[in-house]
Structures are given as C-alpha cells and as structure tokens.
C-alpha cells in the first residue's frame, strides 16, 4: 500500500510540474515586461478627457516574431472606434487602435524607433465600413456613381513615449498594481470608397477603400492606466 501511495504521489507531482511548465511557456515571451491587460483612461494632449475609466481595457503583447523590440497595442473593446450616424456620416475622430510598433528602450522608458508617418505601425483594426449601401445616402446619386468619403480616420500610430512601472499604480480597490503610460501619435487622413458592381448578388457594393494621409488632423492621445487584476472589486 505504501508503494502504491508513493507511485501515485509521484504521478501527481509529475503532472503538476508539467502543467506549470506548459503555462510558463505560454506566458513567457520576449516582451514579458511590457505585456499585460490594463484598465485605462484616455486624454488629449491638452488634458481633455476623451474616455474615463470604465468597462474597457487595452492590451499590450508580443508580436508573432516574439522579439524584444516589437509590441502590439490593442484597444480590445474598440473604445475609439469610428462612429457613423444613421445616414453614414462620420461622427467621431478616433479609429479603433490596434498597432504594432518597433521599440527602443526598455519597459520603464520606451518609444517607437521611427515616429514618422512612413514608419508608423498600420492600424490592424482596419477601415470603418460605410454604414449605408451605395445609392442610399443621396437619392440624387445613382448607386453606380456613388462615392463615400470618411475623413479624420486614424490609420497609423506610433509610441512617442511609454512607461510601465512596477507597483506605481493603484487598483480600484486600493491595492498597489503596475501602471502604464502611453503617449501615442495617431496619423489621420481620409478613406475614399467607390461603388462597384457585385455580379454574384446583382447589386452595387463598396470597394475595399483607399486611404490618403494628410497631416493636419494628426492627434496625440495619452493613455494611462493600471494593470487588470481579475478581482471583482477592481472592476469598473
């Protein structure tokens, strides 16, 4: 009986050790110090609050290359998603943020290698799709000739300044947690959609859209927040 107990104990310990190793492999990455899920608020450079703390988070994580100088920044809940009214007109200024940036520095003080529009990371959230079909917004414009222009869409982004500080933040319940600070530059322009004929559905639809960059509406957005704990008392 004693031998059976020893064997069973060895098996259990072996399974636990293996499971821990597998979990470590999943979570360990070249950007481990940068990675996390964060409650956040967003401000303009003038201090104007764009979004207060709430039921939304942002994620930072490694790229598929898993190298120490590439980081994804992802607005999970699409807080800054492009908005349109019932007629398909643009009503917001900030597109959903999902950018990959090549970094310099370390997690306590970092920035993008290239802060120009040419070097900025593409917004992988994609373009906002027009809310109305060709020919529906204006009855005087036939579907085959319709054009839809969505201005002030932020198609690229770069990190001007970033910091992740251990234990420097305070969770909603008052516990010390890591903090994050990101000063992002978002590059603006317009997307032009043209109607094309879809033979399969025998109707006019929008093409994939073409982005044109222009500098005037570029914007600085500051994101500050605290690490997500998963505890109910820290939820907003």
Short mmCIF file of C-alpha atoms in Angstrom, two decimals, residues 55-166:
data_model
loop_
_atom_site.label_atom_id
_atom_site.label_comp_id
_atom_site.label_asym_id
_atom_site.label_seq_id
_atom_site.Cartn_x
_atom_site.Cartn_y
_atom_site.Cartn_z
CA UNK A 55 -15.69 48.61 -18.54
CA UNK A 56 -12.93 48.59 -21.16
CA UNK A 57 -9.30 47.53 -21.29
CA UNK A 58 -6.26 47.82 -23.51
CA UNK A 59 -3.76 45.01 -24.14
CA UNK A 60 -0.01 45.07 -24.78
CA UNK A 61 1.68 41.91 -26.04
CA UNK A 62 4.43 40.43 -28.19
CA UNK A 63 4.29 40.05 -31.96
CA UNK A 64 4.32 36.72 -33.77
CA UNK A 65 8.07 37.17 -34.22
CA UNK A 66 8.40 37.23 -30.40
CA UNK A 67 11.27 39.70 -30.37
CA UNK A 68 12.01 42.17 -27.60
CA UNK A 69 11.60 45.31 -29.73
CA UNK A 70 8.12 44.65 -31.22
CA UNK A 71 4.93 45.33 -29.28
CA UNK A 72 1.23 45.20 -30.10
CA UNK A 73 -1.07 47.81 -28.50
CA UNK A 74 -4.71 46.78 -28.81
CA UNK A 75 -7.86 48.63 -27.78
CA UNK A 76 -9.80 45.43 -27.05
CA UNK A 77 -13.24 47.00 -26.70
CA UNK A 78 -12.79 49.38 -29.64
CA UNK A 79 -13.36 52.35 -27.37
CA UNK A 80 -12.13 54.75 -30.05
CA UNK A 81 -13.92 53.07 -32.93
CA UNK A 82 -15.07 55.22 -35.80
CA UNK A 83 -18.73 56.16 -35.37
CA UNK A 84 -21.31 56.98 -38.04
CA UNK A 85 -24.86 58.27 -37.83
CA UNK A 86 -27.89 56.70 -39.48
CA UNK A 87 -27.02 58.33 -42.81
CA UNK A 88 -23.47 57.01 -42.82
CA UNK A 89 -21.86 60.31 -41.88
CA UNK A 90 -18.75 60.31 -39.73
CA UNK A 91 -19.37 61.49 -36.15
CA UNK A 92 -16.14 60.56 -34.35
CA UNK A 93 -12.48 61.42 -34.77
CA UNK A 94 -10.56 58.40 -33.47
CA UNK A 95 -10.43 54.97 -35.07
CA UNK A 96 -10.05 51.76 -33.08
CA UNK A 97 -6.43 51.32 -32.02
CA UNK A 98 -4.51 48.16 -32.88
CA UNK A 99 -0.94 48.95 -33.84
CA UNK A 100 2.37 47.13 -33.82
CA UNK A 101 5.38 49.28 -33.02
CA UNK A 102 9.12 48.69 -33.16
CA UNK A 103 10.58 49.99 -29.91
CA UNK A 104 13.74 51.45 -28.43
CA UNK A 105 14.50 51.47 -24.69
CA UNK A 106 13.15 49.15 -22.01
CA UNK A 107 9.76 48.69 -20.40
CA UNK A 108 10.33 51.55 -17.93
CA UNK A 109 11.05 54.09 -20.70
CA UNK A 110 10.46 53.27 -24.36
CA UNK A 111 9.37 54.81 -27.66
CA UNK A 112 8.97 53.86 -31.30
CA UNK A 113 12.12 53.70 -33.40
CA UNK A 114 10.51 55.76 -36.18
CA UNK A 115 7.84 58.32 -35.27
CA UNK A 116 7.20 59.45 -38.84
CA UNK A 117 4.05 58.58 -40.78
CA UNK A 118 6.08 56.31 -43.07
CA UNK A 119 7.50 54.36 -40.13
CA UNK A 120 4.34 54.19 -38.01
CA UNK A 121 2.54 50.90 -37.46
CA UNK A 122 -0.59 50.24 -39.51
CA UNK A 123 -3.86 50.09 -37.63
CA UNK A 124 -4.78 46.41 -37.92
CA UNK A 125 -8.36 47.14 -36.84
CA UNK A 126 -8.98 48.06 -40.47
CA UNK A 127 -11.01 50.82 -42.04
CA UNK A 128 -14.52 51.71 -40.87
CA UNK A 129 -17.10 50.36 -43.31
CA UNK A 130 -19.69 52.86 -44.64
CA UNK A 131 -22.97 52.44 -42.80
CA UNK A 132 -25.16 52.75 -45.91
CA UNK A 133 -25.07 50.95 -49.25
CA UNK A 134 -24.21 52.78 -52.49
CA UNK A 135 -27.09 54.99 -53.65
CA UNK A 136 -28.87 55.10 -50.29
CA UNK A 137 -27.43 58.25 -48.72
CA UNK A 138 -28.45 60.59 -51.55
CA UNK A 139 -31.36 59.73 -53.84
CA UNK A 140 -29.96 62.08 -56.49
CA UNK A 141 -26.78 60.00 -56.80
CA UNK A 142 -27.23 56.64 -58.57
CA UNK A 143 -25.59 53.63 -56.93
CA UNK A 144 -23.17 53.08 -59.82
CA UNK A 145 -21.72 56.59 -59.40
CA UNK A 146 -21.71 56.80 -55.61
CA UNK A 147 -18.62 57.72 -53.59
CA UNK A 148 -18.32 57.67 -49.79
CA UNK A 149 -15.54 59.64 -48.09
CA UNK A 150 -14.76 59.04 -44.40
CA UNK A 151 -12.43 61.78 -43.07
CA UNK A 152 -10.24 62.00 -39.98
CA UNK A 153 -9.67 58.28 -39.68
CA UNK A 154 -6.54 57.32 -37.75
CA UNK A 155 -4.90 54.65 -39.88
CA UNK A 156 -1.46 54.53 -38.23
CA UNK A 157 0.04 55.04 -34.80
CA UNK A 158 3.38 55.37 -33.09
CA UNK A 159 4.58 55.49 -29.46
CA UNK A 160 6.14 58.85 -28.63
CA UNK A 161 6.66 57.86 -25.01
CA UNK A 162 5.84 54.78 -22.95
CA UNK A 163 6.40 53.61 -19.40
CA UNK A 164 5.38 50.55 -17.41
CA UNK A 165 6.20 50.94 -13.73
CA UNK A 166 6.05 48.13 -11.20
#
